[in-house]
């Protein structure tokens, strides 16, 4: 599938729930969210039908996300169904890692190739604070288990938040000296509660290079990430900079929310409902979404919020 601007669309992110076992301060409102009812979210059969149609049109890579995907019962079995769809070459999961120790092996057996784990701080009490009560030791056990069962190379996603974790950048980067992980720093996006953070919270990805000048650029395809490495590192460092250096010109993705709305662009409120569509009608809507991908998203910074019209837990990142 090619969009109006010549970009080939090969990647679908599928949110299977808006629910989460954490409350990251930049992602979900503190006072809770209006949770979707069971009947409002797509069944695994409906989701599989949509991914099958998308694969027939050229989607090759699928990421399962949420909310927290591992809180939805049957997530691993759903992944198994996805991995069997002809044309799907890569299946990955984004998780906060809290339940990863329990499910890593099931995910591996289901055909998941890798997982991305979100971890914004290495400090246990700061972790509890930013996640609204999370226990970092569970995430670390999950990471170890994921590595042990071969869900590798593991990617660790840290949202850069000025005044919260910028002092930990060198410590995070040091991890790549010892471990074969890809540590990815993501610029905080002004959406949901993250949009209320003060200007100082929005740090450009290049802050990492200022704090760790020994990082060397790698001339490898990192997707949306610019890749770097310590001279004697075995892991890699990725910088994902949707604000300071947006990557719209190489955008290859669509996003499906758990209630079946297809988003051509993360930062636009345009959504195409897919629920209830089958066969050629479903494919026609998928193509319509590709056609409606804008050339680029709106400018984003501390004063210009995303126009996504939703909080991130309902989209999946
Ligand atoms: N619960 C899973 C997790 O945390 O990995 C998957 C869903 S979560 C919405 C996906 C990613 O979005 C996480 O890495 C999270 O840090 C990121 N995210 C959420 N809100 C964000 C924001 N305002 N700016 C940047 N990243 C954000
Ligand atoms: Fe949950 Fe992930 Fe959002 Fe944190 S970032 S509240 S773990 S959905």
Coordinates of C-alpha atoms and ligand atoms in Angstrom, one line a residue:
X1 CA 0.0 0.0 0.0
X2 CA 1.4 3.3 -1.0
X3 CA 0.1 6.6 0.3
X4 CA -0.4 9.9 -1.6
X5 CA 3.2 10.9 -0.8
X6 CA 4.8 7.7 -2.0
X7 CA 5.4 6.1 1.4
X8 CA 4.9 2.4 1.6
X9 CA 2.7 1.3 4.5
X10 CA 3.9 -2.0 6.0
X11 CA 3.4 -1.6 9.7
X12 CA 0.3 -1.9 11.9
X13 CA 0.1 -1.2 15.6
X14 CA -2.8 -2.9 17.3
X15 CA -4.0 -1.8 20.7
X16 CA -5.9 -4.6 22.3
X17 CA -7.1 -2.8 25.4
X18 CA -7.2 0.7 26.9
X19 CA -6.8 -0.7 30.4
X20 CA -3.5 -0.7 32.3
X21 CA -2.1 -1.9 35.5
X22 CA 0.0 1.3 35.8
X23 CA -0.9 5.0 35.7
X24 CA 2.1 6.7 34.1
X25 CA 1.8 10.4 34.9
X26 CA 2.3 11.5 31.3
X27 CA 0.0 8.9 29.8
X28 CA -3.2 8.3 31.8
X29 CA -5.2 10.8 33.9
X30 CA -4.5 10.4 37.6
X31 CA -8.2 10.3 38.5
X32 CA -8.7 7.2 36.3
X33 CA -10.1 6.9 32.8
X34 CA -13.5 6.1 31.4
X35 CA -12.8 2.5 30.7
X36 CA -14.3 0.9 27.6
X37 CA -16.8 -1.8 28.3
X38 CA -16.0 -5.3 27.2
X39 CA -18.6 -5.2 24.3
X40 CA -17.0 -2.0 23.1
X41 CA -13.6 -3.5 22.4
X42 CA -13.0 -5.7 19.4
X43 CA -12.8 -9.4 20.1
X44 CA -9.6 -11.3 19.2
X45 CA -11.5 -12.8 16.2
X46 CA -12.4 -9.3 14.9
X47 CA -8.8 -8.1 15.4
X48 CA -7.4 -11.1 13.6
X49 CA -9.8 -10.5 10.7
X50 CA -8.6 -6.9 10.4
X51 CA -4.9 -7.9 10.6
X52 CA -5.5 -10.7 8.0
X53 CA -7.0 -8.1 5.6
X54 CA -4.2 -5.7 6.3
X55 CA -1.6 -8.4 5.6
X56 CA -3.3 -9.2 2.3
X57 CA -2.8 -5.5 1.4
X58 CA 0.9 -5.5 2.3
X59 CA 1.2 -5.1 6.1
X60 CA 4.3 -7.1 7.1
X61 CA 5.0 -6.0 10.7
X62 CA 2.5 -6.0 13.6
X63 CA 3.0 -4.6 17.1
X64 CA 0.6 -5.5 19.8
X65 CA 0.1 -2.8 22.4
X66 CA -2.4 -1.2 24.7
X67 CA -3.0 0.1 27.4
X68 CA -1.1 -2.8 28.8
X69 CA -1.6 -5.7 26.4
X70 CA -0.6 -8.3 28.9
X71 CA -3.6 -7.4 31.2
X72 CA -6.0 -8.7 28.5
X73 CA -6.6 -12.4 29.0
X74 CA -5.5 -14.5 26.1
X75 CA -2.9 -12.1 24.7
X76 CA -0.4 -14.8 24.0
X77 CA -3.0 -16.9 22.2
X78 CA -4.0 -13.9 20.1
X79 CA -0.3 -13.4 19.3
X80 CA -0.1 -17.0 18.1
X81 CA -3.1 -16.4 15.8
X82 CA -1.4 -13.3 14.4
X83 CA 2.0 -15.0 13.8
X84 CA 0.2 -17.6 11.6
X85 CA -1.3 -15.0 9.2
X86 CA 0.4 -15.3 5.9
X87 CA 2.5 -12.2 5.1
X88 CA 3.2 -11.2 8.7
X89 CA 7.0 -11.3 9.0
X90 CA 7.5 -9.7 12.3
X91 CA 5.4 -9.7 15.4
X92 CA 6.4 -7.6 18.5
X93 CA 4.8 -6.5 21.7
X94 CA 5.1 -3.3 23.7
X95 CA 4.7 -3.8 27.4
X96 CA 5.4 -2.1 30.7
X97 CA 6.9 -5.3 31.8
X98 CA 5.0 -5.8 35.0
X99 CA 3.5 -9.1 33.8
X100 CA 6.4 -10.1 31.5
X101 CA 8.0 -12.6 33.9
X102 CA 4.8 -14.6 33.8
X103 CA 4.1 -14.3 30.0
X104 CA 7.5 -14.1 28.3
X105 CA 7.8 -17.8 27.5
X106 CA 4.2 -17.9 26.2
X107 CA 4.9 -14.9 24.0
X108 CA 8.0 -16.5 22.6
X109 CA 6.1 -19.8 22.0
X110 CA 3.4 -17.8 20.3
X111 CA 5.8 -16.5 17.6
X112 CA 6.5 -13.1 19.1
X113 CA 10.1 -12.1 18.0
X114 CA 10.9 -9.3 20.3
X115 CA 9.4 -7.1 23.0
X116 CA 9.8 -3.4 23.8
X117 CA 9.7 -2.7 27.6
X118 CA 8.9 0.8 28.9
X119 CA 11.2 1.9 31.7
X120 CA 11.6 5.6 32.4
X121 CA 13.9 5.4 35.5
X122 CA 16.3 3.0 37.2
X123 CA 15.4 4.3 40.6
X124 CA 12.8 2.2 42.4
X125 CA 11.1 5.1 44.2
X126 CA 11.0 7.3 41.1
X127 CA 9.6 4.4 39.2
X128 CA 6.8 4.1 41.7
X129 CA 6.2 7.8 41.5
X130 CA 6.1 8.1 37.7
X131 CA 4.0 4.9 37.2
X132 CA 1.5 5.7 40.0
X133 CA 2.5 2.8 42.2
X134 CA 4.5 0.3 40.0
X135 CA 7.2 -2.0 41.4
X136 CA 10.4 -1.8 39.3
X137 CA 11.6 -5.2 40.5
X138 CA 8.8 -6.9 38.6
X139 CA 9.9 -5.1 35.4
X140 CA 13.5 -6.1 35.9
X141 CA 12.5 -9.8 36.4
X142 CA 10.4 -9.5 33.3
X143 CA 13.3 -8.1 31.3
X144 CA 15.6 -11.0 32.5
X145 CA 13.0 -13.6 31.6
X146 CA 12.4 -12.1 28.2
X147 CA 16.2 -12.2 27.5
X148 CA 16.4 -15.8 28.8
X149 CA 13.6 -17.1 26.5
X150 CA 15.1 -15.3 23.5
X151 CA 12.7 -12.4 23.0
X152 CA 15.7 -10.5 21.7
X153 CA 17.2 -8.0 21.0
X154 CA 15.2 -6.4 23.8
X155 CA 14.4 -2.7 23.4
X156 CA 13.9 -0.6 26.4
X157 CA 11.9 2.6 25.9
X158 CA 12.5 5.6 28.2
X159 CA 10.5 8.8 27.8
X160 CA 12.8 11.7 28.4
X161 CA 11.4 14.0 31.0
X162 CA 13.4 17.1 32.0
X163 CA 13.7 17.4 35.7
X164 CA 12.7 13.8 36.2
X165 CA 15.1 11.4 34.5
X166 CA 17.7 13.6 32.6
X167 CA 20.1 13.0 35.4
X168 CA 19.9 9.3 34.7
X169 CA 20.9 9.5 31.1
X170 CA 24.5 8.4 31.6
X171 CA 23.4 5.5 33.8
X172 CA 20.9 4.3 31.2
X173 CA 23.5 4.6 28.4
X174 CA 26.0 2.6 30.6
X175 CA 23.6 -0.4 30.5
X176 CA 24.5 -0.8 26.8
X177 CA 28.1 -1.4 27.7
X178 CA 27.2 -4.6 29.5
X179 CA 23.9 -5.7 27.9
X180 CA 23.0 -6.3 24.3
X181 CA 19.8 -4.1 24.6
X182 CA 18.7 -1.2 22.5
X183 CA 18.0 1.6 24.9
X184 CA 15.7 4.1 23.2
X185 CA 15.0 7.6 24.5
X186 CA 11.7 9.0 23.3
X187 CA 10.8 12.7 23.5
X188 CA 7.8 13.4 25.6
X189 CA 4.9 14.1 23.4
X190 CA 2.4 16.9 24.4
X191 CA -0.7 14.7 24.6
X192 CA -3.0 13.6 27.4
X193 CA -1.6 14.5 30.8
X194 CA 1.9 14.8 29.2
X195 CA 0.6 17.9 27.5
X196 CA 0.2 19.6 30.9
X197 CA 3.9 19.1 31.8
X198 CA 5.9 22.4 31.9
X199 CA 8.2 23.5 29.2
X200 CA 11.3 22.2 31.1
X201 CA 10.0 18.6 30.8
X202 CA 10.3 18.7 27.0
X203 CA 13.9 17.8 26.2
X204 CA 15.2 17.2 22.7
X205 CA 16.7 13.8 22.1
X206 CA 20.1 15.5 21.4
X207 CA 20.3 16.1 25.2
X208 CA 21.5 12.4 25.3
X209 CA 24.4 13.2 23.0
X210 CA 25.4 16.3 25.1
X211 CA 25.4 14.2 28.2
X212 CA 27.2 11.2 26.6
X213 CA 29.5 12.7 23.9
X214 CA 31.3 9.4 23.6
X215 CA 28.3 7.9 21.7
X216 CA 29.2 7.2 18.1
X217 CA 26.6 7.3 15.4
X218 CA 25.8 4.0 13.8
X219 CA 24.9 4.1 10.1
X220 CA 22.2 1.4 10.4
X221 CA 18.5 1.6 9.8
X222 CA 16.9 2.1 13.2
X223 CA 13.4 2.7 11.9
X224 CA 12.2 5.9 13.6
X225 CA 15.3 5.9 15.9
X226 CA 18.7 7.4 15.2
X227 CA 21.2 4.8 16.4
X228 CA 24.4 5.3 18.5
X229 CA 26.8 3.1 20.3
X230 CA 29.5 3.4 23.0
X231 CA 32.9 2.7 21.6
X232 CA 33.1 -0.6 23.7
X233 CA 29.3 -1.1 24.0
X234 CA 27.5 -4.3 23.0
X235 CA 24.1 -2.7 23.1
X236 CA 22.8 0.4 21.2
X237 CA 21.3 3.7 22.0
X238 CA 18.3 5.0 19.9
X239 CA 17.0 8.5 19.9
X240 CA 13.3 8.9 18.9
X241 CA 12.6 12.6 18.3
X242 CA 9.0 13.2 17.2
X243 CA 9.2 16.8 18.3
X244 CA 12.7 18.1 17.5
X245 CA 13.2 16.0 14.3
X246 CA 9.9 14.5 13.2
X247 CA 10.2 11.5 10.9
X248 CA 6.9 11.9 9.0
X249 CA 8.6 11.5 5.7
X250 CA 9.4 7.9 6.4
X251 CA 6.2 7.0 8.3
X252 CA 5.1 3.5 7.3
X253 CA 2.4 2.9 9.9
X254 CA -1.2 2.7 10.8
X255 CA -2.7 2.4 14.3
X256 CA -5.8 0.5 15.3
X257 CA -7.5 1.3 18.6
X258 CA -9.0 -1.4 20.7
X259 CA -12.6 -0.3 19.7
X260 CA -11.7 -0.6 16.1
X261 CA -10.8 2.9 14.9
X262 CA -8.0 3.1 12.5
X263 CA -5.7 6.2 12.9
X264 CA -3.9 7.2 9.7
X265 CA -1.7 9.6 11.9
X266 CA -1.0 9.5 15.6
X267 CA -1.3 13.2 16.0
X268 CA -4.5 13.7 14.1
X269 CA -8.1 13.1 15.3
X270 CA -9.0 11.6 12.0
X271 CA -10.2 8.0 12.7
X272 CA -11.8 5.4 10.4
X273 CA -14.2 3.0 12.1
X274 CA -13.6 -0.6 10.9
X275 CA -15.9 -2.5 13.3
X276 CA -18.5 -4.5 11.4
X277 CA -16.7 -4.4 8.1
X278 CA -15.6 -7.6 6.3
X279 CA -14.0 -8.7 3.0
X280 CA -13.6 -6.1 0.3
X281 CA -15.4 -3.4 2.4
X282 CA -12.8 -3.8 5.1
X283 CA -9.9 -3.7 2.6
X284 CA -11.4 -0.6 1.0
X285 CA -11.4 1.2 4.4
X286 CA -7.9 0.2 5.1
X287 CA -6.8 1.7 1.7
X288 CA -8.9 4.8 2.5
X289 CA -6.9 5.2 5.8
X290 CA -3.6 4.9 3.9
X291 CA -4.9 7.5 1.4
X292 CA -5.8 9.8 4.2
X293 CA -2.3 9.8 5.8
X294 CA -1.3 13.4 6.0
X295 CA 2.1 14.5 4.7
X296 CA 3.2 15.4 8.3
X297 CA 1.7 15.8 11.7
X298 CA 1.0 19.2 13.3
X299 CA 4.0 21.0 15.0
X300 CA 4.4 19.7 18.5
X301 CA 6.1 21.4 21.5
X302 CA 5.3 22.4 25.0
X303 CA 2.8 25.0 23.7
X304 CA 1.4 23.1 20.7
X305 CA -0.4 19.9 21.7
X306 CA -1.0 16.9 19.7
X307 CA -4.4 16.8 17.9
X308 CA -4.7 13.0 18.6
X309 CA -7.9 13.7 20.6
X310 CA -7.1 10.7 22.9
X311 CA -4.8 9.8 25.6
X312 CA -1.9 7.5 24.7
X313 CA -3.2 4.5 26.6
X314 CA -6.1 4.3 24.1
X315 CA -3.8 4.4 21.1
X316 CA -0.7 2.4 22.2
X317 CA 2.2 4.7 21.4
Ligands
LIG1 N1 1.6 -0.1 28.4 C1 2.6 -0.4 27.4 C2 3.9 0.3 27.7 O1 3.9 1.2 28.6 O2 4.9 0.0 27.1 C3 2.1 -0.1 26.0 C4 1.3 1.1 25.8 S1 2.2 2.6 26.1 C5 0.9 3.8 25.7 C6 3.3 2.7 24.8 C7 4.4 3.7 24.9 O3 3.9 5.0 24.8 C8 5.2 3.6 26.2 O4 6.6 3.4 25.9 C9 5.0 5.0 26.8 O5 6.1 5.4 27.6 C10 4.7 5.8 25.6 N2 4.0 7.1 25.9 C11 2.8 7.3 26.6 N3 2.5 8.6 26.7 C12 3.5 9.2 26.1 C13 3.8 10.6 25.8 N4 3.0 11.6 26.2 N5 4.9 10.9 25.2 C14 5.8 10.0 24.8 N6 5.6 8.7 24.9 C15 4.5 8.3 25.6
LIG2 FE1 0.1 2.1 31.1 FE2 1.9 2.1 29.2 FE3 0.4 4.3 29.7 FE4 2.2 3.6 31.5 S1 2.6 4.2 29.3 S2 0.0 4.1 31.9 S3 2.2 1.4 31.3 S4 -0.4 2.4 28.9

